[in-house]
XYZ file of C-alpha atoms in Angstrom:
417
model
C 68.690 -7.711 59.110
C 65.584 -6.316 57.483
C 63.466 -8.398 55.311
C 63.096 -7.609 51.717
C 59.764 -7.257 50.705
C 59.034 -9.948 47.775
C 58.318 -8.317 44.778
C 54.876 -10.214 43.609
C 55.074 -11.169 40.055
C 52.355 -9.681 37.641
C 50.779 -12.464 35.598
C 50.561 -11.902 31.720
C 46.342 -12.095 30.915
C 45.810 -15.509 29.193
C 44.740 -14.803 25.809
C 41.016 -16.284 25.073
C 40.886 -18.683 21.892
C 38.726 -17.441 19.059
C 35.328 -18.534 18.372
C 35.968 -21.929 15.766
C 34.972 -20.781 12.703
C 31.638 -21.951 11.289
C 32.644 -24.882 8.771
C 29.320 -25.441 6.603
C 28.284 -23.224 4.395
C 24.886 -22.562 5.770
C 26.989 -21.516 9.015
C 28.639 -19.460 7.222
C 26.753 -17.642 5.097
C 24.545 -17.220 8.609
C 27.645 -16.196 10.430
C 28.284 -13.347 7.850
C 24.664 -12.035 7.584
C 24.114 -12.197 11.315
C 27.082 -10.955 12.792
C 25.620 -7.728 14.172
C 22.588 -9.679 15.964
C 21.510 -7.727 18.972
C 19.497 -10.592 20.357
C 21.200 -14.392 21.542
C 20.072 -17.034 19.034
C 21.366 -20.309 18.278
C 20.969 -22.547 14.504
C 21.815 -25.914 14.145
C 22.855 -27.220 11.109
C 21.828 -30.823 9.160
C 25.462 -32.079 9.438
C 24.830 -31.307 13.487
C 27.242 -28.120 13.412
C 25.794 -25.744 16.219
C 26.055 -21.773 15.874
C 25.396 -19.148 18.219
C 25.132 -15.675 17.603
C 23.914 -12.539 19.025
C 25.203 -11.418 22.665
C 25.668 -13.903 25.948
C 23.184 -15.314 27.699
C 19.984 -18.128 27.161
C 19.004 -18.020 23.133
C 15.793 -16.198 22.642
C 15.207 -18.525 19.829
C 16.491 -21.417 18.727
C 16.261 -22.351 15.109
C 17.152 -26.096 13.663
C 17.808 -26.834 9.893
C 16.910 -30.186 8.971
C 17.896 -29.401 5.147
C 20.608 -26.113 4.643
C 19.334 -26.024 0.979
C 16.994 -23.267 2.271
C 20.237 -21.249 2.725
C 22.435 -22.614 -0.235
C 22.033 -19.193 -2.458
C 21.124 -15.974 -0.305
C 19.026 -15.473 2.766
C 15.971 -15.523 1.401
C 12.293 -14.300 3.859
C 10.409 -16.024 1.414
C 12.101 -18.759 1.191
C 12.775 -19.688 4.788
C 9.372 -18.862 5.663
C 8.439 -21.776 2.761
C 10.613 -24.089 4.500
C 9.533 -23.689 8.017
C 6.092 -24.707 6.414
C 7.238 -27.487 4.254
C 9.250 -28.949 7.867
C 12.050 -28.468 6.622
C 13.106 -25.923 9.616
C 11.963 -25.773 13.474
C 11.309 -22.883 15.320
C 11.472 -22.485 18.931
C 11.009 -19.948 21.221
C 10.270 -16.611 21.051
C 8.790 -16.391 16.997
C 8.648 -12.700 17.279
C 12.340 -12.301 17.987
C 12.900 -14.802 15.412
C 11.194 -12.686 12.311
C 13.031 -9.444 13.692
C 15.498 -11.048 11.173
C 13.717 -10.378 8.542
C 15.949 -6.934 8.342
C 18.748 -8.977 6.967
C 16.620 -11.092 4.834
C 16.784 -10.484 1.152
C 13.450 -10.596 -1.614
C 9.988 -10.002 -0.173
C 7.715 -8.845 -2.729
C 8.361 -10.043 -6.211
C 6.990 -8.896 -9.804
C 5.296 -12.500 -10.462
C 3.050 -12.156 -7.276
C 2.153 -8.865 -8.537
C 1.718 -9.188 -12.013
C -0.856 -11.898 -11.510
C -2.474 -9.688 -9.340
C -3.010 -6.787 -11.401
C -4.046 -9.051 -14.106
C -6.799 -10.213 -12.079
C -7.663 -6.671 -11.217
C -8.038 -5.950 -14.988
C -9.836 -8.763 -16.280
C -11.881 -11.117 -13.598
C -15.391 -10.263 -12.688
C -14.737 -8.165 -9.310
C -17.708 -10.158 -7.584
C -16.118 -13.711 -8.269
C -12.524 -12.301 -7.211
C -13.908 -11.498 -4.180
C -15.759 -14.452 -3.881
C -12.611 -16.657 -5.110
C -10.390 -14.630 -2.308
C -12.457 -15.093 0.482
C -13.321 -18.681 0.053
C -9.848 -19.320 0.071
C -8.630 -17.788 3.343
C -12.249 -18.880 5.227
C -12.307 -22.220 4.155
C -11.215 -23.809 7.382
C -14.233 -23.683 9.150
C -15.322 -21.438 12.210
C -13.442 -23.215 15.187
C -10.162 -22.259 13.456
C -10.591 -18.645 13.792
C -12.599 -18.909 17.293
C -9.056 -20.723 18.089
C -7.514 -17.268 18.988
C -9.949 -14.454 18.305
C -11.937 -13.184 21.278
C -14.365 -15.055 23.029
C -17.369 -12.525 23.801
C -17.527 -11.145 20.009
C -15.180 -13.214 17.648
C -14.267 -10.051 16.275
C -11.660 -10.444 13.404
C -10.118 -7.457 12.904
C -7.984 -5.374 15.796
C -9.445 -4.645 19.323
C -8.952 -1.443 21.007
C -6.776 -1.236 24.496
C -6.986 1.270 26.565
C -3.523 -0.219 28.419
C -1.791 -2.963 26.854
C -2.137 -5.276 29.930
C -6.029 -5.667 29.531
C -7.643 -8.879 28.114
C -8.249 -9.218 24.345
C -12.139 -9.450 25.765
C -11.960 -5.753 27.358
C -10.244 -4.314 24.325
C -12.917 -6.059 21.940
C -15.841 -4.127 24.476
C -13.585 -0.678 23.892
C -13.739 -1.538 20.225
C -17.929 -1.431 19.870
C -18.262 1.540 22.312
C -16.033 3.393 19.889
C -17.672 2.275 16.726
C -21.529 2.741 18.357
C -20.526 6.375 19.563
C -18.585 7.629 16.090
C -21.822 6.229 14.185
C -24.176 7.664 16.455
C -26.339 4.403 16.648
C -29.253 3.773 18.793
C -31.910 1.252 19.384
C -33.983 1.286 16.176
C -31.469 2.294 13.816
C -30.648 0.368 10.348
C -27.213 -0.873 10.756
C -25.453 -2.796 7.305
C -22.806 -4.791 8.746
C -19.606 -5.709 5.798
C -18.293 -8.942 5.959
C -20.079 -10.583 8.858
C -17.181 -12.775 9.803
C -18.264 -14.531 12.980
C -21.220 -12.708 13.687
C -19.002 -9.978 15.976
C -21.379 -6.906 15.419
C -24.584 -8.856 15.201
C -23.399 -10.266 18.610
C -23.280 -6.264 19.844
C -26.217 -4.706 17.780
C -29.116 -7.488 17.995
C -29.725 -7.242 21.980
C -29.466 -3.507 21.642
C -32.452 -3.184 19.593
C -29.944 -2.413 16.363
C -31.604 -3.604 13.530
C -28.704 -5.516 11.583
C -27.906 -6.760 8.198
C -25.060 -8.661 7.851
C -23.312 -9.770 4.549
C -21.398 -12.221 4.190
C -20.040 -14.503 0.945
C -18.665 -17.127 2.979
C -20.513 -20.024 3.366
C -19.597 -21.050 7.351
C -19.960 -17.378 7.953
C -23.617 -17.406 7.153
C -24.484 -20.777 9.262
C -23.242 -19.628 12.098
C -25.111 -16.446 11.665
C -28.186 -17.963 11.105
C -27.885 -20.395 13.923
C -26.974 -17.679 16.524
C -29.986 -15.456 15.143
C -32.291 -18.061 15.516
C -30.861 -18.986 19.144
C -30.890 -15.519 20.297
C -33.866 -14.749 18.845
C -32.597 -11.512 17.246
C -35.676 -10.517 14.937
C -33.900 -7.774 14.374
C -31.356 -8.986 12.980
C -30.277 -11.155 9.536
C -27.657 -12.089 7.258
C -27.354 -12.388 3.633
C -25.175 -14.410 1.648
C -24.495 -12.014 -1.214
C -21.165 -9.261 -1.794
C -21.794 -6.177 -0.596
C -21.132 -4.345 -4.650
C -24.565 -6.335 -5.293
C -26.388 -5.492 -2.948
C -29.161 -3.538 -3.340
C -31.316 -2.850 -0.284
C -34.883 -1.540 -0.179
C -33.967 1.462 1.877
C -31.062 3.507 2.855
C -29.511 2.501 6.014
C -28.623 4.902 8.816
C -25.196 3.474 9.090
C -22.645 1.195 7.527
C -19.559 -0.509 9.596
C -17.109 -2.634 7.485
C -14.417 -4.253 10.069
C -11.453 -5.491 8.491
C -12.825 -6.377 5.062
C -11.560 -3.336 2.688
C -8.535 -5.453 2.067
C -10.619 -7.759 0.112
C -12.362 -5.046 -1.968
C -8.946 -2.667 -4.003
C -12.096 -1.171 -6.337
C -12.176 1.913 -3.684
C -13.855 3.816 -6.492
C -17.001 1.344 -6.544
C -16.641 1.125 -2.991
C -17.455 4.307 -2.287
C -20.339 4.550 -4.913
C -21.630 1.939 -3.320
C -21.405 3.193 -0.015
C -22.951 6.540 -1.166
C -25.871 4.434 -2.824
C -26.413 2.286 0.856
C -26.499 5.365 2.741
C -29.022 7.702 3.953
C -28.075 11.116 3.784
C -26.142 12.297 6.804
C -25.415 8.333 7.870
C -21.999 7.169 8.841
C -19.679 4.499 8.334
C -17.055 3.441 10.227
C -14.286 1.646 8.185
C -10.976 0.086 9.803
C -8.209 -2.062 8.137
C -4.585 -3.196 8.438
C -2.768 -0.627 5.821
C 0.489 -0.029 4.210
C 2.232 2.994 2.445
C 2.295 1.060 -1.226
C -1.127 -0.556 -2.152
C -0.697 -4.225 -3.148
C 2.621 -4.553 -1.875
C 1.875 -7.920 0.076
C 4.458 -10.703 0.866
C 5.299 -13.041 -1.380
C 4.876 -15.461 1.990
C 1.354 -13.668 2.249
C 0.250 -13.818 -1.367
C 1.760 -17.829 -1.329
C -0.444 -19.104 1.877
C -2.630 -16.597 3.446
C -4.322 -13.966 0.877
C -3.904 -15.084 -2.760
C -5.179 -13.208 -5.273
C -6.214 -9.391 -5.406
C -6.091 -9.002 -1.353
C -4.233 -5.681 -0.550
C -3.337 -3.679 2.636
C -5.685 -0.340 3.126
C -3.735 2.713 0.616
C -5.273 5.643 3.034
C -4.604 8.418 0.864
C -6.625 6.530 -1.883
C -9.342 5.336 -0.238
C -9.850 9.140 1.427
C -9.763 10.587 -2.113
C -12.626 8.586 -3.194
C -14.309 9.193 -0.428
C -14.063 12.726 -1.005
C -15.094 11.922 -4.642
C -18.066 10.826 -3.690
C -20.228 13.018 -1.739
C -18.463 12.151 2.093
C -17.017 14.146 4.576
C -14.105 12.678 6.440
C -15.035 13.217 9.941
C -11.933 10.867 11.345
C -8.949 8.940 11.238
C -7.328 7.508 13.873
C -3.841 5.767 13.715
C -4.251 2.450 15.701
C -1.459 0.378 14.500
C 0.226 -0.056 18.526
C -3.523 -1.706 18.945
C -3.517 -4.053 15.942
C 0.014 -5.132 16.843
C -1.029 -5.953 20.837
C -4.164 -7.826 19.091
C -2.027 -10.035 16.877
C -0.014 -10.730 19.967
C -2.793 -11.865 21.537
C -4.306 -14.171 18.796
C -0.630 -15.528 18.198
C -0.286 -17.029 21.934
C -3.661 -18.179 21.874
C -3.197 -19.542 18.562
C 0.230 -21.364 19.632
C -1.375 -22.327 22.999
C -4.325 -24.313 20.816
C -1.394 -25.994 18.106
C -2.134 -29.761 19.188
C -6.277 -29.161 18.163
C -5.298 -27.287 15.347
C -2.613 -29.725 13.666
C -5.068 -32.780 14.555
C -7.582 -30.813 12.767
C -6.281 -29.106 9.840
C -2.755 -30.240 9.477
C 1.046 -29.221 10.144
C 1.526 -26.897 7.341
C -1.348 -25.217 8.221
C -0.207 -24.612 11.855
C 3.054 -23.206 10.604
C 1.665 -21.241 7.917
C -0.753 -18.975 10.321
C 1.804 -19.466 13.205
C 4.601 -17.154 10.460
C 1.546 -14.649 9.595
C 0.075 -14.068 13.168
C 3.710 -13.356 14.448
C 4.423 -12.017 11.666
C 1.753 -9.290 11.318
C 2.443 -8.398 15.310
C 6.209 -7.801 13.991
C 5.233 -5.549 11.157
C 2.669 -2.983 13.352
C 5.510 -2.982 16.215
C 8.204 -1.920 13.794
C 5.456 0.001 11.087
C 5.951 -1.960 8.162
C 2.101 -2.319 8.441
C -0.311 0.280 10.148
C -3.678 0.435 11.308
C -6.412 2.473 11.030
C -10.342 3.697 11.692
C -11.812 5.983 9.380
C -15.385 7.540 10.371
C -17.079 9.290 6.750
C -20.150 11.187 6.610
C -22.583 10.840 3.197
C -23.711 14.379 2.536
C -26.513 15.056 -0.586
C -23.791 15.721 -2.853
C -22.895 12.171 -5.238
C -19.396 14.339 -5.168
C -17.392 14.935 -8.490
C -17.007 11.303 -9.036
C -14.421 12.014 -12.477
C -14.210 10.158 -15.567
C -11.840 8.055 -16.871
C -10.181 11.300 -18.785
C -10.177 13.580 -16.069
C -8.664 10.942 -13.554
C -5.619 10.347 -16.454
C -5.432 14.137 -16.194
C -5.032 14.166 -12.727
C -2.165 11.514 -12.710
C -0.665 13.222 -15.911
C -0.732 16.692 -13.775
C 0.953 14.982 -10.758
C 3.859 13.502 -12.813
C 4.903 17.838 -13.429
């Protein structure tokens, strides 16, 4: 008798259980907003509810709420960044993954921030708004900012890589070469330095026989310049303590750089008269900046703890059309926002890897405040919210067309057609 063959039995696929539901409100309204996450995250709630979101695998962040007021209307950029600085939130792991949420965030810019702005623009004396701006953002002292910039030239404004996986140093050493060669300078030349910061292109000019001026309006800036001078013995070299729209020097100088300072001086117009008046014929100055499409259209989280006041992003087009205006020919421009975002990488780490000096030293909010912007800014280049850029101008023996009030009102009258 043959054997049947037993018929095996297919088994009916168990059907998984649903994700619970978030209960809280802050869950919720998190759940809703953030359903599409690409990236693995987790939040945890005050009441000790748990969400994650994103696709499988370890969180890239993890963020915990000890207050969900933060999220009881909308979410709100400015407002969460305000809480992470108050305490209120924690932040761990990878920040820059964390602010790539900033897409579903609601309300960056608002009309108060700039309507106090412009009113500032209109009626404070431009040298004391400068003053008042800088003083503000430089007032922590010098080991706050040697924290995380780079440790041959504290240079405080973007570095130039020639591959993203060399040293912050190497890139600050590409930076120079490229100023020194698109300014032609050599040993003997009159070099006026913008907004000395930490003594970054003294530090390259002096031993080169450059002979530097440096200005600077903030008041650590020019003790630490005048302590390395003296160290170095750079009698070549010195810095003044005075904005660069007063300044009045008692000869032309061959050259002019201005690293990462034109975001403290929106007057392009007397900018570039002044740079005309500073300038030999034929000299050079190389300009670079963080920039954005929309002049003054800063953060409110920017505007609220980093740059108050008048400070605005590079506007290109503008600042080229005074140039222009004035008697310069544009000789470059060269995108370099992929290098500003690798600096701000850089700084951020180092800035994270120094947090236990810096909180002892300056405080908590402080720490979480430039912890937001450095990460932050990095986020901004990557996706090209911000850009970068270096701009090389030539002063020829023509002051340029430099037009009146009237005329310019023509010009924007003609443009509205």
């Amino acid at each position: 008798m043959t054997a049947q063959p037993q018929l095996q039995q297919e088994q009916a696929p168990q059907e998984q259980a649903p994700p619970p539901q978030p209960q809280c409100a802050a869950a919720r309204l998190l759940h809703a907003a953030l359903a599409d996450v690409p990236i693995p995250c987790q939040f945890t709630f005050a009441q000790g509810e748990t969400l994650r979101l994103g696709p499988a695998g370890e969180p890239a962040f993890s963020v915990v709420f000890h207050s969900d007021e933060v999220l009881s209307k909308r979410l709100d950029e400015y407002a969460i960044g305000r809480a992470y600085v108050d305490g209120q939130i924690e932040i761990e792991g990878d920040v820059h993954a964390f602010i790539d949420l900033r897409q579903y965030a609601k309300g960056n810019v608002s009309p108060g921030f700039l309507l106090r702005a412009y009113l500032q623009l209109l009626w404070s004396n431009r040298v004391r708004l400068n003053r008042a701006a800088i003083a503000h953002h430089y007032n922590f002292g010098d080991d706050f900012y040697l924290a995380f910039v780079d440790r041959q030239y504290h240079l405080y404004s973007h570095c130039l890589f020639h591959d993203d996986d060399e040293t912050l140093e190497q890139a600050a050493e590409h930076k120079f070469a490229t100023m020194a060669q698109a300014l032609h300078l050599q040993a003997g030349d009159r070099l006026l330095d913008i907004g000395a910061g930490w003594g970054a292109v003294t530090r390259y000019a002096g031993p080169r026989g450059i002979h530097c001026t440096a200005l600077t309006i903030a008041e650590d800036s020019h003790r630490l310049h005048q302590e390395f001078i003296a160290e170095q013995g750079l009698t070549n070299c010195q810095i003044l303590l005075e904005d660069f729209l007063a300044h009045d020097p008692p000869e032309p100088y061959d050259a002019i750089v201005i690293f990462g300072v034109i975001e403290h001086i929106p007057h392009y117009r007397d900018f570039a008269a002044q740079v005309w008046k500073c300038l030999k014929p034929g000299g050079r100055i190389y300009l670079d900046a963080s920039a954005t499409l929309e002049k003054y259209k800063v953060s409110n989280f920017v505007r609220r703890y980093i740059y108050p006041g008048t400070h605005t992003y590079l506007c290109l087009p503008d600042l080229l059309q005074e140039f222009l205006m004035h008697g310069f020919k544009v000789e470059e421009v060269v995108d370099e926002t992929h290098e500003y975002a690798l600096t701000l990488r850089h700084w951020a780490s180092r800035f994270e890897a120094n947090r236990q000096t810096v909180v002892e030293r300056w405080g908590e909010a402080v720490f979480r405040a430039f912890r937001l912007y450095l990460w932050g800014g990095a986020h901004a280049m990557h996706n090209h919210q911000l850009q970068a850029y270096h701009v090389v101008a030539q002063r020829t023996e023509n002051p340029g067309i430099r037009p009146s009030f009237f005329k310019r009102l023509l010009y924007f009258i003609r443009s509205l057609k």
